[in-house]
CSV table of C-alpha atoms in Angstrom, one decimal:
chain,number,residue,atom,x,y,z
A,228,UNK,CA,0.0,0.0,0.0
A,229,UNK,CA,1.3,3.8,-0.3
A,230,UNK,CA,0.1,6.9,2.0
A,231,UNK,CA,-1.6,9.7,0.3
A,232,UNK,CA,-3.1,12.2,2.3
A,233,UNK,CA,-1.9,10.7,5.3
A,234,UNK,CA,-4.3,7.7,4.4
A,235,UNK,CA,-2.7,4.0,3.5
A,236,UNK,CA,-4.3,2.7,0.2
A,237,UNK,CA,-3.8,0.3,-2.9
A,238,UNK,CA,-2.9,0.8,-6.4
A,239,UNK,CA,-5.2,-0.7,-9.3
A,240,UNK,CA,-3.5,-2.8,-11.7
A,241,UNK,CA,-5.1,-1.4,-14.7
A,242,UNK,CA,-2.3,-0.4,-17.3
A,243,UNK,CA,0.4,-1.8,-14.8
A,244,UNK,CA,4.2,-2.5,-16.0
A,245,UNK,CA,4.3,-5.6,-13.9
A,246,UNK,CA,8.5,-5.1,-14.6
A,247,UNK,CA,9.3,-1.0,-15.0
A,248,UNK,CA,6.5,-0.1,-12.4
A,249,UNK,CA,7.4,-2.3,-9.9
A,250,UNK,CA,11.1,-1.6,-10.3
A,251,UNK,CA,10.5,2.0,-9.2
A,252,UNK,CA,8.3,0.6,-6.5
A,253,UNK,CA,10.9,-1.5,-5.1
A,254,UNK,CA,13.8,1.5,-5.7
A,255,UNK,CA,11.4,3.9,-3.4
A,256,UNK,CA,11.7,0.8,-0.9
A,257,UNK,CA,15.7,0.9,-1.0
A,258,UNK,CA,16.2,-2.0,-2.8
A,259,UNK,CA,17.9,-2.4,-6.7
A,260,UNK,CA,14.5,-4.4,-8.3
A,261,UNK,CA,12.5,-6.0,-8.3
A,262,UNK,CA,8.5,-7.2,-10.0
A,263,UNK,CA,4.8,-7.7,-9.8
A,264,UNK,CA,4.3,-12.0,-9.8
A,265,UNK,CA,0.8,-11.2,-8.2
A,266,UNK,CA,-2.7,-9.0,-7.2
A,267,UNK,CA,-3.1,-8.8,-4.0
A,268,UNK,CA,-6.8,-7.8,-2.0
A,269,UNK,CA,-6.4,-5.2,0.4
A,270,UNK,CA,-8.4,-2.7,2.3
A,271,UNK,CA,-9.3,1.0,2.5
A,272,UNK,CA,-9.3,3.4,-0.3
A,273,UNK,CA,-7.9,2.8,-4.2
A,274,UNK,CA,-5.1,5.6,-4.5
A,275,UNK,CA,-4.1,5.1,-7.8
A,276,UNK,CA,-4.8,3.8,-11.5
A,277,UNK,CA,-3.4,4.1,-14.6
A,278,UNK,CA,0.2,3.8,-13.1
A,279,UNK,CA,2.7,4.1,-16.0
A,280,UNK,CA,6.0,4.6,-15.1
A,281,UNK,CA,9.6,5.7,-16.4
A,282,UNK,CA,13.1,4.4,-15.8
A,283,UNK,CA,14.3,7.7,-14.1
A,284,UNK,CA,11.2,8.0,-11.6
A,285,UNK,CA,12.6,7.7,-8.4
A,286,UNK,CA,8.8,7.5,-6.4
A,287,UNK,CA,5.5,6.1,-7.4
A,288,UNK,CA,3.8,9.3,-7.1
A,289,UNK,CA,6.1,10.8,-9.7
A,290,UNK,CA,5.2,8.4,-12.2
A,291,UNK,CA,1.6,9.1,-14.7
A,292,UNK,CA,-1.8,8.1,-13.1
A,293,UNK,CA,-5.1,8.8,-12.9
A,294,UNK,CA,-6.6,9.0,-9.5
A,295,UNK,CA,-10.1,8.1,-11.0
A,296,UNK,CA,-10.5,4.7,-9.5
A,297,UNK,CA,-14.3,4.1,-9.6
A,298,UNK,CA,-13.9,1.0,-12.2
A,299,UNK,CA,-11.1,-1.0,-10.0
A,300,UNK,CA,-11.9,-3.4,-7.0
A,301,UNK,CA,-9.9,-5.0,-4.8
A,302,UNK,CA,-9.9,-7.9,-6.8
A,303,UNK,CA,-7.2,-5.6,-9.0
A,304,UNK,CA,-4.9,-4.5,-6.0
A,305,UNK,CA,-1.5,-4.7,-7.3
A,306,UNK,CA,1.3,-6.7,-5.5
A,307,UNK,CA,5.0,-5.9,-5.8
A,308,UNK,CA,8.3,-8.2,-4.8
A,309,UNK,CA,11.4,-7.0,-4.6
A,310,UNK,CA,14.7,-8.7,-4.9
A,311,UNK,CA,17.7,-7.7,-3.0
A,312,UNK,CA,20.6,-9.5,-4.0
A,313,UNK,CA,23.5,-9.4,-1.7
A,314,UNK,CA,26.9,-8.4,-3.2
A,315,UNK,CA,29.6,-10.7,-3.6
A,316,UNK,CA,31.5,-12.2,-0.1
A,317,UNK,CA,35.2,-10.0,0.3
A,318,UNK,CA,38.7,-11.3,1.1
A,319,UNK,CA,38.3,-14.6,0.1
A,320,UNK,CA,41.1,-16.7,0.4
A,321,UNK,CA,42.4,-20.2,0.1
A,322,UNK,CA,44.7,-21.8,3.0
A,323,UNK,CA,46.3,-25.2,4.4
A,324,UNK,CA,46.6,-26.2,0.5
A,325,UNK,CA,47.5,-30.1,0.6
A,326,UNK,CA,46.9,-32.5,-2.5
A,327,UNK,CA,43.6,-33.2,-2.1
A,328,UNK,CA,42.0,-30.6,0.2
A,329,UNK,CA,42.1,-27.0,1.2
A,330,UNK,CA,40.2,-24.5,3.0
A,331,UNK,CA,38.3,-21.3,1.9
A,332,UNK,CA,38.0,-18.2,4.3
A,333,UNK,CA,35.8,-14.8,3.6
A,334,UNK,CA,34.5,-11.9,4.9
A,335,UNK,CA,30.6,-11.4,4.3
A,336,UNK,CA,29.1,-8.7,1.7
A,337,UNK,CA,28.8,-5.6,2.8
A,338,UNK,CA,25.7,-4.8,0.7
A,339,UNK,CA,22.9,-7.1,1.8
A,340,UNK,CA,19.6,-4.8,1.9
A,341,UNK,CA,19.2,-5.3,5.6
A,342,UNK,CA,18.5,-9.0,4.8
A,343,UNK,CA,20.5,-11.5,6.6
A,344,UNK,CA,22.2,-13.9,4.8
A,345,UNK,CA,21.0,-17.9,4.9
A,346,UNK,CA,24.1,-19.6,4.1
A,347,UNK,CA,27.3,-19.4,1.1
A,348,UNK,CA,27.4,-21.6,-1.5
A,349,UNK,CA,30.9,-22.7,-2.5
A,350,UNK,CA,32.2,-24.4,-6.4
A,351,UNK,CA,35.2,-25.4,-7.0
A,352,UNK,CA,35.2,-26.3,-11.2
A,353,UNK,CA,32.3,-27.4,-10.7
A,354,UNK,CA,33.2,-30.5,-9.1
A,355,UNK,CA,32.8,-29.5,-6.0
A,356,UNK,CA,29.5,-27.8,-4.5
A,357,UNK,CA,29.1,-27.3,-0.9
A,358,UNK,CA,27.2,-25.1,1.3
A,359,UNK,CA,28.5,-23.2,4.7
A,360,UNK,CA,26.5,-21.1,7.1
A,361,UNK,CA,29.8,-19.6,8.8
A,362,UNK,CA,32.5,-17.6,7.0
A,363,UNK,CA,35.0,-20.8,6.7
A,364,UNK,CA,34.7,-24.4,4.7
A,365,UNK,CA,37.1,-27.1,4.5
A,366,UNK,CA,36.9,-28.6,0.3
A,367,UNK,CA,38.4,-31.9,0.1
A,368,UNK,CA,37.9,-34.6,-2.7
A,369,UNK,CA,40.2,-32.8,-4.8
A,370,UNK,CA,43.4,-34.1,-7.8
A,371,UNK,CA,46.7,-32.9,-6.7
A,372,UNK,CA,48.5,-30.8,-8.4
A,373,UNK,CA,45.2,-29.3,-10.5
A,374,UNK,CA,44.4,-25.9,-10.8
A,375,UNK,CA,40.8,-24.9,-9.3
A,376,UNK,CA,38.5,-21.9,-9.8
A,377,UNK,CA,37.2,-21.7,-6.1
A,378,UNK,CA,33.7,-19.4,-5.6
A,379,UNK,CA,32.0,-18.4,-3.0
A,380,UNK,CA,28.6,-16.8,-3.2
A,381,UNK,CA,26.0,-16.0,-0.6
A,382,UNK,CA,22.2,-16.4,-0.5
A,383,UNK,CA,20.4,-14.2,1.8
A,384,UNK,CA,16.2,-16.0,3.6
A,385,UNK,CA,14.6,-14.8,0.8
A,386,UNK,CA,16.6,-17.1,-1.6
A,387,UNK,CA,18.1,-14.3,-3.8
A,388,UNK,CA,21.9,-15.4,-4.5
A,389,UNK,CA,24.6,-12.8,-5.1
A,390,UNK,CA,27.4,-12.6,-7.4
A,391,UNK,CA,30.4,-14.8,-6.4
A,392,UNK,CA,33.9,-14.1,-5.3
A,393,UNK,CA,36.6,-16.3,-7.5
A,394,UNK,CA,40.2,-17.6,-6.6
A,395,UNK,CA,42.3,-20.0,-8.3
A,396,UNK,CA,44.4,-22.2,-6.1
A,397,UNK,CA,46.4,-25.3,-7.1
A,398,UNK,CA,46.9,-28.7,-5.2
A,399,UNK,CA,49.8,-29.9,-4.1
A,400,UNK,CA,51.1,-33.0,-5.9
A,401,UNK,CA,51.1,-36.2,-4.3
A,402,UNK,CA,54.7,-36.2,-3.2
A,403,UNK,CA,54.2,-33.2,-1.5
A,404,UNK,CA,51.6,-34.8,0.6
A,405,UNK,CA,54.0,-35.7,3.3
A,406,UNK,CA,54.3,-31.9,4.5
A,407,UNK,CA,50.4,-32.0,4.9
A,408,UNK,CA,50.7,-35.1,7.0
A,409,UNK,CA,53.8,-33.9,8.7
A,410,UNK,CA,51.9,-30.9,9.6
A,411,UNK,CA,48.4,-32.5,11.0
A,412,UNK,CA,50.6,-35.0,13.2
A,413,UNK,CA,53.1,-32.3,14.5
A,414,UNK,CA,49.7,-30.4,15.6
A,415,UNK,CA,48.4,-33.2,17.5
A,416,UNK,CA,52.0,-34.0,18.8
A,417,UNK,CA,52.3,-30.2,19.9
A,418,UNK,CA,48.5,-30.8,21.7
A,419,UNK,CA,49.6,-34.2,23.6
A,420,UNK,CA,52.9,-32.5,24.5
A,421,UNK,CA,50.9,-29.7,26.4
A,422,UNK,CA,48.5,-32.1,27.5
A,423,UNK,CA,51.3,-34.2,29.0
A,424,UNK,CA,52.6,-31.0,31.1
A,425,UNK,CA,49.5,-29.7,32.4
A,426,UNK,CA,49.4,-33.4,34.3
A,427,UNK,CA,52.5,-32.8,35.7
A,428,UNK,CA,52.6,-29.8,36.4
A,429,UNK,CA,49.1,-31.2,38.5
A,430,UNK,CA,50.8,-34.0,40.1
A,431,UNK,CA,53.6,-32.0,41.4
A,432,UNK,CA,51.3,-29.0,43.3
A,433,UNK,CA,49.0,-32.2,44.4
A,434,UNK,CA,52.7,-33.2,46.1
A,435,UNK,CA,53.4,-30.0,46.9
A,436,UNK,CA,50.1,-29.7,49.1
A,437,UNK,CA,50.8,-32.8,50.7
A,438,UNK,CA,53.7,-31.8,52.2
């Protein structure tokens, strides 16, 4: 509905432009686009008819109508939807490259419409298609030494998908897959190593208060 006259109304879909009307709808709202998939019923007065609008209208009321609404209903209430795709995620980069798997890290769009976003979806050439709801995903399953076009783009609840962020990252090759290794197990030596000391370090002060 729109307020004329401080009074909330409809708008009759005689002569609508169910694309370049409800664009400038939808750009009065904030948001890039959008168009008219339905008529809607509502209440109170009928505002408008005749609606014809132009690409550099910025408002409905600046676009051509006829206030003359005595042969619309409710029946011809028109409804608008407007898409507001989210931007593409920043800084996306590719880390702990191994043969077969690496990971993929970004920062989320900064234009997103006030519309959170649902989850990223994430292709690597198109072999690879997985979905994250955080800002991180580990992609395995991969060749070594093959070169990948990695993309991450997000959807936001209403199911509008953005345009992807692109990085090309290589594999290792398979004889290079000993670092990788060498690296998870040198982790989980460092973790048992620390582990280890914390017990001692517990048994000595339980000692210590014994004395």
């Amino acid at each position: 509905e729109i307020c004329l006259n401080s009074q909330w109304g409809t708008v009759c879909n005689h002569s609508w432009d169910y694309y370049y009307d409800a664009v400038v709808v939808c750009r009065q709202l904030g948001y890039p686009t959008g168009n008219s998939p339905y008529s809607g019923i509502g209440s109170g007065p009928i505002h408008l008819n005749d609606v014809n609008c132009r690409d550099w209208n910025s408002k409905l009321i600046y676009c051509f109508y006829n206030n003359l609404t005595s042969d619309c209903s409710h029946s011809d209430d028109v409804g608008v939807h407007c898409i507001a795709t989210p931007g593409a995620p920043q800084n996306l980069v590719a880390s702990d490259i191994c043969s077969t798997s690496l990971t993929l890290s970004w920062q989320p769009p900064t234009q997103t419409y006030g519309i959170g976003i649902e989850q990223y979806n994430v292709v690597c050439a198109n072999k690879v298609n997985q979905s994250s709801t955080e800002h991180l995903v580990y992609v395995n399953e991969l060749q070594p030494d093959t070169a990948y076009d990695c993309c991450v783009s997000a959807v936001n609840i209403a199911a509008d998908e953005g345009p992807s962020a692109c990085t090309t990252v290589r594999t290792l090759q398979n004889g290079e897959l000993k670092f990788c290794r060498n690296r998870v197990i040198k982790s989980k030596v460092v973790t048992v190593y620390h582990f280890c000391m914390f017990f001692v370090i517990l048994i000595h002060a339980q000692l210590l208060s014994w004395w």
